[in-house]
Every structure is written in C-alpha cells, then in structure tokens.
Coordinates of C-alpha atoms in Angstrom, one line a residue:
M1 CA -37.1 -39.2 -15.9
V2 CA -34.8 -37.7 -18.6
S3 CA -36.5 -36.5 -21.7
I4 CA -35.6 -37.5 -25.2
D5 CA -35.0 -33.8 -26.1
H6 CA -32.5 -33.5 -23.3
V7 CA -30.6 -36.6 -24.5
A8 CA -30.6 -35.3 -28.0
N9 CA -29.3 -31.9 -27.0
K10 CA -26.5 -33.5 -25.0
L11 CA -25.4 -35.6 -28.0
L12 CA -25.4 -32.6 -30.2
T13 CA -22.8 -30.9 -28.0
Y14 CA -20.4 -33.7 -28.8
V15 CA -21.0 -33.8 -32.6
P16 CA -18.2 -31.4 -33.6
Y17 CA -15.7 -33.4 -31.6
V18 CA -17.0 -36.7 -33.0
L19 CA -16.7 -35.3 -36.5
V20 CA -13.1 -34.2 -35.9
L21 CA -12.2 -37.7 -34.6
I22 CA -13.8 -39.3 -37.6
D23 CA -12.0 -36.9 -39.9
M24 CA -8.7 -37.7 -38.2
R25 CA -9.2 -41.5 -38.2
Y26 CA -10.3 -41.4 -41.8
A27 CA -7.2 -39.5 -42.7
G28 CA -5.1 -42.0 -40.8
V29 CA -6.6 -45.0 -42.5
K30 CA -6.3 -43.5 -45.9
C31 CA -2.7 -42.3 -45.7
G32 CA -1.1 -44.1 -42.8
R33 CA 1.3 -42.2 -40.4
D34 CA 1.8 -39.2 -42.8
G35 CA -2.0 -38.9 -43.1
G36 CA -2.2 -38.5 -39.3
V37 CA 0.3 -35.8 -39.3
D38 CA -1.4 -34.0 -42.2
S39 CA -4.8 -34.2 -40.4
H40 CA -3.2 -32.7 -37.3
M41 CA -1.7 -29.9 -39.4
E42 CA -5.0 -29.3 -41.1
M43 CA -7.0 -29.2 -37.9
G44 CA -4.3 -27.0 -36.2
K45 CA -4.6 -24.5 -39.1
K46 CA -8.4 -24.4 -38.8
L47 CA -8.3 -23.9 -35.0
L48 CA -5.6 -21.2 -35.3
A49 CA -7.7 -19.3 -37.8
A50 CA -10.7 -19.6 -35.4
G51 CA -8.5 -18.2 -32.6
Q52 CA -8.6 -21.4 -30.6
L53 CA -4.9 -21.3 -29.8
A54 CA -4.7 -23.9 -27.1
D55 CA -6.5 -26.5 -29.2
A56 CA -4.4 -25.6 -32.2
L57 CA -1.2 -26.0 -30.2
S58 CA -2.2 -29.5 -29.2
H59 CA -2.5 -30.5 -32.8
F60 CA 0.8 -29.0 -33.8
H61 CA 2.4 -30.8 -30.8
A62 CA 1.0 -34.1 -32.2
A63 CA 2.2 -33.2 -35.6
V64 CA 5.8 -32.6 -34.4
D65 CA 5.7 -35.8 -32.4
G66 CA 4.4 -37.7 -35.4
D67 CA 7.1 -36.3 -37.7
P68 CA 10.1 -34.7 -36.0
K69 CA 11.5 -33.6 -39.4
N70 CA 8.4 -31.8 -40.6
Y71 CA 9.7 -28.2 -40.6
M72 CA 6.2 -26.8 -41.3
A73 CA 4.9 -28.5 -38.1
Y74 CA 7.6 -26.6 -36.1
Y75 CA 6.8 -23.4 -38.0
R76 CA 3.1 -23.6 -37.4
R77 CA 3.7 -24.3 -33.7
A78 CA 6.0 -21.3 -33.5
T79 CA 3.3 -19.2 -35.0
V80 CA 0.9 -20.3 -32.3
F81 CA 3.4 -19.6 -29.6
L82 CA 3.9 -16.1 -30.9
A83 CA 0.1 -15.6 -31.0
M84 CA 0.0 -16.6 -27.4
G85 CA 2.8 -14.2 -26.4
K86 CA 5.3 -17.0 -25.7
S87 CA 8.3 -15.8 -27.6
K88 CA 10.7 -17.9 -25.6
S89 CA 9.0 -21.1 -26.7
A90 CA 8.7 -19.9 -30.3
L91 CA 12.5 -19.3 -30.7
P92 CA 13.7 -22.9 -30.5
D93 CA 11.0 -24.0 -33.0
L94 CA 12.1 -21.3 -35.5
S95 CA 15.7 -22.4 -35.0
R96 CA 14.6 -26.0 -35.7
V97 CA 12.8 -24.9 -38.9
I98 CA 16.0 -23.1 -40.2
E99 CA 18.1 -26.2 -39.3
L100 CA 15.7 -28.4 -41.3
K101 CA 15.3 -25.9 -44.1
P102 CA 18.0 -23.2 -44.2
D103 CA 16.4 -21.4 -47.2
F104 CA 13.1 -20.8 -45.3
T105 CA 13.3 -17.0 -45.5
S106 CA 10.1 -16.3 -43.5
A107 CA 11.2 -18.3 -40.5
R108 CA 14.7 -16.7 -40.5
L109 CA 13.1 -13.2 -40.7
Q110 CA 10.8 -14.0 -37.8
R111 CA 13.7 -15.4 -35.8
G112 CA 15.7 -12.2 -36.5
N113 CA 12.8 -10.1 -35.3
L114 CA 12.5 -12.1 -32.1
L115 CA 16.2 -11.9 -31.4
L116 CA 16.1 -8.2 -31.9
K117 CA 13.3 -7.8 -29.4
Q118 CA 15.3 -10.0 -26.9
G119 CA 18.4 -7.9 -27.4
G120 CA 20.4 -10.5 -29.3
L121 CA 21.7 -7.9 -31.7
D122 CA 24.6 -9.8 -33.3
E123 CA 22.4 -12.9 -34.0
A124 CA 19.6 -10.8 -35.3
E125 CA 21.9 -8.9 -37.7
S126 CA 23.2 -12.3 -39.0
D127 CA 19.7 -13.5 -39.7
F128 CA 18.7 -10.3 -41.5
K129 CA 21.9 -10.4 -43.7
K130 CA 21.2 -14.0 -44.6
V131 CA 17.6 -13.2 -45.6
L132 CA 18.9 -10.5 -47.9
K133 CA 21.2 -13.1 -49.5
S134 CA 18.5 -15.7 -50.0
N135 CA 16.5 -14.3 -52.9
P136 CA 13.7 -13.0 -50.6
S137 CA 10.4 -11.5 -51.8
D138 CA 10.2 -7.7 -52.1
K139 CA 8.3 -7.5 -48.9
E140 CA 10.8 -9.7 -47.0
E141 CA 13.7 -7.8 -48.5
K142 CA 12.2 -4.4 -47.4
E143 CA 11.6 -5.7 -43.9
A144 CA 15.0 -7.3 -43.5
Q145 CA 16.8 -4.1 -44.7
S146 CA 14.7 -2.0 -42.3
Q147 CA 15.3 -4.3 -39.3
L148 CA 19.1 -4.5 -40.1
M149 CA 19.3 -0.7 -40.0
K150 CA 17.4 -0.7 -36.7
A151 CA 19.8 -3.3 -35.3
D152 CA 22.8 -1.3 -36.3
E153 CA 21.3 1.8 -34.7
I154 CA 20.6 -0.1 -31.5
Q155 CA 24.2 -1.4 -31.4
R156 CA 25.4 2.2 -31.5
L157 CA 22.9 3.3 -28.8
V158 CA 24.0 0.5 -26.5
A159 CA 27.6 1.6 -26.8
Q160 CA 26.6 5.2 -26.0
A161 CA 24.4 4.1 -23.0
R162 CA 27.3 2.2 -21.5
S163 CA 29.6 5.1 -22.0
S164 CA 27.1 7.5 -20.4
F165 CA 26.6 5.1 -17.5
N166 CA 30.3 4.7 -16.9
S167 CA 30.6 8.6 -16.9
Q168 CA 27.9 8.7 -14.2
D169 CA 25.6 10.6 -16.6
Y170 CA 22.6 8.4 -15.5
G171 CA 19.9 10.7 -17.0
T172 CA 21.4 10.5 -20.5
A173 CA 22.0 6.8 -20.1
A174 CA 18.4 6.2 -19.1
A175 CA 17.1 8.3 -22.1
Q176 CA 19.3 6.2 -24.5
L177 CA 18.1 3.0 -22.9
D178 CA 14.5 4.2 -23.4
T179 CA 15.1 4.2 -27.1
I180 CA 16.8 0.8 -27.0
I181 CA 13.9 -0.8 -25.0
E182 CA 11.3 0.6 -27.4
T183 CA 12.8 -1.9 -29.9
C184 CA 14.3 -4.5 -27.6
V185 CA 11.2 -4.9 -25.5
W186 CA 12.2 -8.3 -24.1
D187 CA 15.9 -7.4 -23.4
A188 CA 16.4 -8.0 -19.6
A189 CA 20.0 -6.6 -19.7
S190 CA 18.8 -3.2 -20.9
R191 CA 16.0 -3.0 -18.3
E192 CA 18.5 -4.0 -15.6
M193 CA 20.9 -1.2 -16.7
R194 CA 18.0 1.3 -16.8
A195 CA 16.9 0.2 -13.4
E196 CA 20.4 0.8 -12.0
C197 CA 20.2 4.3 -13.5
F198 CA 16.9 5.0 -11.8
I199 CA 18.2 3.7 -8.5
L200 CA 21.2 6.0 -8.7
M201 CA 18.9 8.9 -9.7
G202 CA 16.6 8.2 -6.8
E203 CA 13.6 7.2 -9.0
M204 CA 12.8 4.0 -7.2
G205 CA 9.3 3.5 -8.6
K206 CA 10.7 3.4 -12.2
A207 CA 13.5 1.1 -11.0
V208 CA 10.9 -1.3 -9.5
S209 CA 9.0 -1.4 -12.8
D210 CA 12.1 -2.4 -14.8
L211 CA 13.3 -4.9 -12.3
K212 CA 10.0 -6.7 -12.2
A213 CA 10.1 -7.0 -16.0
A214 CA 13.7 -8.2 -15.9
S215 CA 12.8 -10.9 -13.3
K216 CA 10.2 -12.3 -15.8
L217 CA 12.4 -11.9 -18.9
K218 CA 15.4 -13.8 -17.6
N219 CA 15.2 -17.2 -15.9
D220 CA 16.6 -17.6 -12.4
N221 CA 17.1 -13.8 -12.1
T222 CA 18.0 -13.8 -8.4
L223 CA 19.8 -10.5 -8.7
A224 CA 16.6 -8.7 -9.8
F225 CA 14.6 -10.2 -6.9
Y226 CA 17.4 -9.2 -4.5
K227 CA 17.5 -5.6 -5.8
L228 CA 13.7 -5.4 -5.7
S229 CA 13.7 -6.5 -2.0
T230 CA 16.4 -4.0 -1.0
I231 CA 14.5 -1.2 -2.8
Y232 CA 11.2 -2.0 -1.0
Y233 CA 13.2 -2.2 2.2
N234 CA 14.7 1.2 1.8
L235 CA 11.2 2.6 0.9
G236 CA 9.9 1.2 4.2
D237 CA 7.7 -1.4 2.6
H238 CA 8.7 -4.4 4.7
E239 CA 6.0 -6.7 3.4
M240 CA 6.9 -6.3 -0.3
S241 CA 10.6 -6.6 0.7
L242 CA 9.9 -9.9 2.3
N243 CA 7.9 -11.2 -0.7
E244 CA 10.7 -10.4 -3.2
V245 CA 13.5 -11.9 -1.1
R246 CA 11.5 -15.1 -0.7
E247 CA 11.2 -15.3 -4.6
C248 CA 15.0 -15.0 -4.7
L249 CA 15.4 -17.9 -2.2
K250 CA 12.9 -20.0 -4.1
L251 CA 15.3 -19.9 -7.1
D252 CA 18.4 -20.4 -4.9
P253 CA 18.0 -21.3 -1.2
D254 CA 21.7 -20.9 -0.7
H255 CA 22.0 -17.4 -2.1
K256 CA 24.1 -15.6 0.4
Q257 CA 22.9 -12.0 -0.1
C258 CA 19.3 -13.0 -0.2
Y259 CA 19.5 -15.2 2.8
S260 CA 21.2 -12.6 4.9
H261 CA 18.7 -9.9 3.8
Y262 CA 15.8 -12.3 4.4
K263 CA 16.8 -12.8 8.1
Q264 CA 16.9 -9.0 8.6
V265 CA 13.6 -8.4 6.9
K266 CA 11.9 -11.2 8.6
K267 CA 12.9 -10.0 12.1
L268 CA 11.8 -6.5 11.3
N269 CA 8.5 -7.6 9.8
K270 CA 7.8 -9.7 12.9
Q271 CA 8.4 -6.7 15.1
I272 CA 6.2 -4.4 13.1
R273 CA 3.3 -6.9 13.0
S274 CA 3.6 -7.4 16.7
A275 CA 3.5 -3.6 17.3
E276 CA 0.4 -3.3 15.1
E277 CA -1.3 -6.1 17.0
L278 CA -0.6 -4.2 20.3
I279 CA -2.2 -1.1 18.8
Q280 CA -5.3 -3.1 17.9
E281 CA -5.4 -4.4 21.5
E282 CA -5.1 -0.8 22.7
R283 CA -1.8 -1.6 24.5
Y284 CA -0.4 1.7 23.3
E285 CA 2.6 1.9 25.6
D286 CA 3.8 -1.6 24.7
A287 CA 3.3 -0.7 21.0
V288 CA 5.6 2.4 21.4
S289 CA 8.3 0.2 23.0
K290 CA 8.0 -2.3 20.1
Y291 CA 8.4 0.5 17.5
E292 CA 11.5 1.7 19.5
A293 CA 12.9 -1.8 19.1
V294 CA 12.2 -1.6 15.3
M295 CA 14.4 1.5 15.1
K296 CA 17.1 -0.3 16.9
T297 CA 16.8 -3.3 14.6
E298 CA 17.2 -1.0 11.5
P299 CA 18.8 2.3 12.4
N300 CA 20.2 3.0 9.0
V301 CA 17.0 3.2 6.8
P302 CA 15.4 6.7 7.2
R303 CA 12.0 5.5 5.8
L304 CA 11.7 2.7 8.3
S305 CA 12.6 5.1 11.2
L306 CA 10.0 7.5 9.8
L307 CA 7.4 4.7 9.6
A308 CA 8.1 3.7 13.2
K309 CA 7.8 7.3 14.5
E310 CA 4.6 7.7 12.6
R311 CA 3.1 4.7 14.3
M312 CA 4.5 5.8 17.7
C313 CA 2.8 9.2 17.2
H314 CA -0.5 7.4 16.6
A315 CA -0.1 5.1 19.6
L316 CA 0.9 8.0 21.9
A317 CA -2.1 10.1 20.8
K318 CA -4.4 7.1 21.3
G319 CA -2.8 6.4 24.6
L320 CA -3.6 10.0 25.7
Q321 CA 0.0 10.9 26.1
G322 CA -0.5 14.3 24.4
S323 CA 2.9 15.9 25.2
R324 CA 4.9 13.0 24.0
A325 CA 2.7 12.6 21.0
V326 CA 3.1 16.2 19.9
S327 CA 6.9 15.8 20.1
V328 CA 7.1 12.5 18.1
C329 CA 4.5 13.6 15.6
G330 CA 6.5 16.8 15.1
E331 CA 9.6 14.9 14.2
V332 CA 7.7 13.1 11.5
L333 CA 6.1 16.2 10.1
R334 CA 9.4 18.0 9.8
L335 CA 10.4 15.4 7.3
D336 CA 7.0 14.7 5.8
P337 CA 4.9 17.8 6.3
E338 CA 1.9 16.6 4.2
N339 CA 1.4 13.4 6.2
V340 CA -2.3 13.5 6.8
N341 CA -2.5 10.7 9.3
V342 CA 0.2 12.3 11.5
L343 CA -1.4 15.7 11.2
K344 CA -4.7 14.2 12.5
D345 CA -2.9 12.4 15.3
R346 CA -1.0 15.6 16.4
A347 CA -4.2 17.6 16.3
E348 CA -5.8 15.1 18.7
A349 CA -2.7 15.3 20.9
Y350 CA -3.0 19.1 20.9
I351 CA -6.6 18.8 22.0
Q352 CA -5.4 16.6 24.9
E353 CA -2.9 19.4 25.8
E354 CA -5.8 22.0 25.4
D355 CA -3.9 23.8 22.7
Y356 CA -7.0 24.1 20.5
E357 CA -5.6 26.7 18.1
A358 CA -2.7 24.4 17.2
A359 CA -5.2 21.5 16.8
I360 CA -7.3 23.7 14.4
S361 CA -4.2 24.6 12.4
D362 CA -3.2 20.9 12.0
Y363 CA -6.7 19.9 11.0
E364 CA -6.9 22.7 8.4
T365 CA -3.5 21.7 7.0
A366 CA -4.7 18.0 6.8
A367 CA -7.9 19.1 5.0
K368 CA -5.9 20.8 2.2
H369 CA -4.3 17.4 1.4
S370 CA -7.3 15.2 2.0
E371 CA -10.6 16.8 0.9
N372 CA -13.9 15.4 2.1
D373 CA -12.2 13.4 4.9
R374 CA -15.0 13.0 7.4
Q375 CA -12.6 12.4 10.4
I376 CA -10.8 15.7 9.6
N377 CA -14.0 17.7 9.3
E378 CA -15.4 16.3 12.5
G379 CA -12.1 16.9 14.3
L380 CA -11.9 20.4 13.1
E381 CA -15.4 21.2 14.2
R382 CA -14.7 19.7 17.6
A383 CA -11.5 21.7 18.0
Q384 CA -13.3 24.9 17.1
R385 CA -16.1 24.2 19.6
L386 CA -13.5 23.4 22.3
L387 CA -11.6 26.7 21.6
K388 CA -14.8 28.6 21.9
Q389 CA -15.7 26.7 25.1
S390 CA -12.3 27.3 26.6
K391 CA -12.9 31.0 26.4
R392 CA -16.0 30.5 28.7
R393 CA -15.9 27.8 31.3
D394 CA -13.6 24.9 31.4
Y395 CA -14.4 22.2 34.0
Y396 CA -10.9 20.7 33.8
K397 CA -9.3 24.0 34.6
I398 CA -11.8 24.6 37.4
L399 CA -10.7 21.4 39.1
G400 CA -7.1 21.8 38.0
V401 CA -6.9 18.4 36.3
K402 CA -5.8 17.4 32.8
R403 CA -8.3 16.4 30.1
T404 CA -7.0 12.9 30.4
A405 CA -7.6 12.7 34.2
Q406 CA -9.2 9.5 35.6
K407 CA -12.3 9.6 37.8
K408 CA -10.3 9.1 41.0
E409 CA -8.1 12.1 40.2
I410 CA -11.2 14.2 39.5
I411 CA -12.9 13.3 42.8
K412 CA -9.6 13.9 44.7
A413 CA -9.2 17.4 43.2
Y414 CA -12.9 18.1 43.8
R415 CA -12.7 17.2 47.5
K416 CA -9.6 19.3 48.0
L417 CA -11.1 22.4 46.3
A418 CA -14.5 21.9 47.9
Q419 CA -13.0 22.0 51.3
Q420 CA -10.9 25.0 50.4
W421 CA -13.9 27.0 49.0
H422 CA -16.7 25.9 51.2
P423 CA -18.6 29.2 52.1
D424 CA -18.7 28.2 55.8
N425 CA -15.0 28.9 55.7
F426 CA -15.6 32.6 55.1
Q427 CA -17.1 35.3 57.4
D428 CA -17.0 38.4 55.2
E429 CA -20.2 38.6 53.1
E430 CA -18.4 39.6 49.9
E431 CA -15.9 36.7 50.3
K432 CA -18.7 34.4 51.2
K433 CA -20.5 35.2 47.9
K434 CA -17.3 34.8 45.9
A435 CA -16.8 31.4 47.6
E436 CA -20.4 30.3 47.0
K437 CA -19.9 30.9 43.2
K438 CA -16.6 29.2 43.2
F439 CA -18.0 26.3 45.2
I440 CA -20.9 25.9 42.7
D441 CA -18.5 25.9 39.8
I442 CA -16.4 23.2 41.5
A443 CA -19.5 21.1 42.2
Q444 CA -20.7 21.4 38.6
A445 CA -17.3 20.5 37.3
K446 CA -17.3 17.4 39.5
E447 CA -20.8 16.4 38.3
V448 CA -19.9 16.8 34.6
L449 CA -16.5 15.1 34.7
T450 CA -17.6 12.1 36.8
D451 CA -20.6 11.4 34.6
P452 CA -19.4 9.6 31.5
E453 CA -22.3 10.9 29.3
L454 CA -21.9 14.5 30.4
R455 CA -18.1 14.4 30.2
A456 CA -18.3 13.0 26.6
K457 CA -20.6 15.9 25.7
F458 CA -18.2 18.4 27.2
D459 CA -15.2 16.7 25.4
Q460 CA -17.0 17.3 22.2
G461 CA -17.2 21.0 22.9
E462 CA -20.7 21.1 24.4
D463 CA -21.3 22.5 27.9
P464 CA -24.0 20.3 29.5
M465 CA -24.5 23.0 32.2
D466 CA -25.0 25.9 29.7
P467 CA -28.8 26.4 28.8
E468 CA -27.8 27.9 25.4
S469 CA -25.6 24.9 24.6
Q470 CA -28.5 22.6 25.5
Q471 CA -31.3 24.1 23.5
A472 CA -31.2 21.4 20.9
Q473 CA -30.3 18.6 23.3
H474 CA -32.4 16.0 25.2
H475 CA -33.3 16.7 28.8
H476 CA -31.0 15.3 31.5
H477 CA -31.1 15.4 35.2
F478 CA -29.8 19.0 35.5
H479 CA -31.9 21.8 34.0
G480 CA -32.2 25.5 34.5
G481 CA -31.4 27.0 37.9
H482 CA -28.2 28.7 38.7
Q483 CA -25.9 28.2 35.7
G484 CA -27.9 25.2 34.5
F485 CA -28.7 23.6 37.8
Q486 CA -32.4 23.2 38.8
G487 CA -33.0 21.6 42.1
F488 CA -29.3 21.3 42.7
N489 CA -28.1 23.1 45.8
P490 CA -24.7 22.0 47.0
F491 CA -25.4 23.8 50.3
G492 CA -28.9 22.4 51.2
S493 CA -31.6 24.9 52.2
G494 CA -31.5 28.0 54.3
S495 CA -28.2 29.4 55.6
F496 CA -25.0 27.4 55.2
N497 CA -25.3 25.5 58.5
F498 CA -25.3 21.9 57.2
K499 CA -22.4 19.6 57.9
F500 CA -20.4 19.2 54.7
H501 CA -20.1 15.7 53.3
Y502 CA -17.4 14.9 50.8
N503 CA -18.6 12.5 48.0

C-alpha cells in the first residue's frame, strides 16, 4: 500500500514544472501570442542563467517559431548555441539578427569573431569595419579594432604560409600555420595545409591530429578521411585504416579513391586476422604462410612488411623453428632494434638453437627497453641457467638430438647409441669402464628426455639427475646413486652377462 508521504513527495517533484506551465499559460492568456513568445524568452533567459542549456534552447526555439521576426529570439538562441560549443549553428542565427536589425552591433561583433575563428577572414574584416562605423560602445570599439588588426595579421600570415609551402619549406609553413590556427581554431583549410606539411615532413602523428580535426570542422570532408586512411595504412595500422576509409564511403559510396583503397585494405585486414587466428590455434606454419601472403598483397609499404615479419618471427619461435626464427627476427631487428617483442622471440629461438649467450644478450637488451617485464626476467634467468647447465651435462647433446626433438626421435637415438656403447661390446677393462660411464649417461638422457616432467625441468635449466640441483626439489623416482640414480642399474646385477633389451 502506497503511503501518503510517498504520494506527496512524488507530487512535489512536479511542482516546478507545473508552476512554469501555469506561468506560461497565464502569460498567454494575458497577452495573447506575443505574451507566449515573451514568456518563452523569459524562461529561456532564466534557464540559461542557471546553466540549463538544453531546456533554455527549447524555449528559444519556441520563441523563434512563435515570432520569426523577433531578432532577440535569434540572438538569445545563438548565445545558447555558443555556450554549447555549437558555433556552426550560432552563425546563421547571428546573420538573421543582423538581417532583421543591421545596427545590432553586439551581434555583428560576435559574428565577426566567429568568422575569424572559422578562417572567414574577408567576411570577419567586413563585420569589424561595420562595427567601427556604427557608433559602438567604447568596449565594442576597442574589441573591433583589436580583432581587425588580428584579421589583417592573419591575412598576411596565410599568404606567407602558402608561399613557404610552394617553396617546399614545410617547416616554416607549419610554424606560420601554428600562429594562424591559434586564432582561426575552427579553420579546416589551415589544418589541412598544416597536415600536408606534416605528411611531407614525415610527422604522421601530427598530421593525423590535424586531419581528424578537419574531418569534423568541414561537412562531407571525404578527402580528410581518405588521407587519414592512407596514413594509417602506411603506418601499418590496418584496423584504423579500414575504419577511416569506411567513414569516407559513408559520405560518398561512389568515391573512387576511397572505394579502391577500401578493397585493398579490406583484403589485407582479412589476411592479417586470419593469420592471427592461426597463431591462436597454434597452427604456426600456416600462420607464417598467411603472413607471406600479406607481404605479397602489399609489397610497397615497409611498415606492413615489418609487421608481417614480426609476426612470422613470433610464429616460427612458437613453432620451434629456431633457425628460421633467428633469421626472420634478425631482419626485423635490423630495422627496429628496440622491438621488445621480437627480442624476446629471438631469445627463445636462440635457446632452441642452444645459443644461450645470444639468448642472454637479447633478453638483456629487451630488459633495457621494458623494465619490470616478468617474461623477460624469467626468460633471462632460464637462459642463464641453461648456459651454466650446458657447461656441465647436456642430455640433448649426449643423445645427439635437437632440443625440439620428439619422443620417437629421442628413443631412436637412444637405441642406436645404447647398442653402440653397451659394455658387452668391449673386452679391454679400460674401454669397458669408459663404455659403462657412457652407457649410463645415455640411459639417463633417455630417462629424462622421455619423461615430460623431468624434461620440462631440464628445459628450465635444472638437472633432475644432479643431487645439487635437486636439493630444494621434491623427491621423484630417481635419487642418489651413481650420478643421481638410486636403484637404477641399466646393466642388472653382477657382471654384464644379461641379454640387452631395447626399450
């Protein structure tokens, strides 16, 4: 059941609106149509003063509709538009005010200021000159004179900037345009010219900033969107390139340049997405092939080729193709020596190739450019452990297999070596002792590398068969004994008279 207090509170929330309606209706009854316009004007002023711009705008819209020749209604609405940052909407209202009341100095001065900001220098100068001829107040006269001088100075700078640009002195032209844009903040043409300077100077980030502004300042600015798309494309940002060229086609679906560029970017974007999906699916060789296709699709943009090679480097390292990965990663690093991701990938490839010193060097270089990167720190520690380990006993080298070898390859190598070094094959006592040691090493290597858990430990730089390396580790099925083997005798008991069985 709803309480009386709840109903009362609900009603109170509507009281201000009810009072406004009563005030408006009373004014309408009292004064007819003009009274309605006056009440809208009054309410609009109150709401504007209170900062309620959207509500104020609604009242001034109503006032304009109620009396299309009420110049103050247009002026007040223009004031709200300016307060909302909508200068494009304010300008027609100010022009209508001047049309209805040519001697309204304040409106003309405001229009001149807007035109100056938009780069309409001739029209702005005309307004400032007319203000000075219309018996303005001291404040208006001072402002008009100041703005007229500024407009003259901008006119001179515009001519200089064009001259500098035509002389291919793009740095000077950009500096001159900086000063112009400080005053003409909404001038799309100046921003487009400065963007062109930045493009020719190779400062693409600054060019993007100006072109984005120009695309908003000028309606249907297909050229700005086309240039943005081509810049992003040349920077290797295919996603942003596709977004910008789509904006161009929204404005003009038949735009020849944008449509042609769109087809190229869309094809490239599809290939790159497909390649990244293959990497996610761990289909690394297929991903490499797809990125090779990317370079064929766009062979003339160095950044895109570099991006493709960077991802190929990653896929090759992940696919345990160390030698190829080292080569491709090296191509990227020659052009982009501080690329942390590629340094990490090449370090992993070096580990696969058992070049631990090179891996350590790459990880240390990466650490300089990316502090507190956990992956780098862990990789560096692992490479250092593996280097230390390689100077002692390396089970991969004992069996003569690569670090990437599969279990079948390991067992095959073990069988071949075990047959070769079985002590029964040797009669001389010294040779037999040497063979026994060799045979035990071969057997240990096989045990470690065919056991996923033990192999993983070894790959992290830890020797599961070394008691010193195992001091802080949990027990596993090999402890103590000869080189870490307790209860493990590959020869059985007594003299070597058992029949050898290959596992």
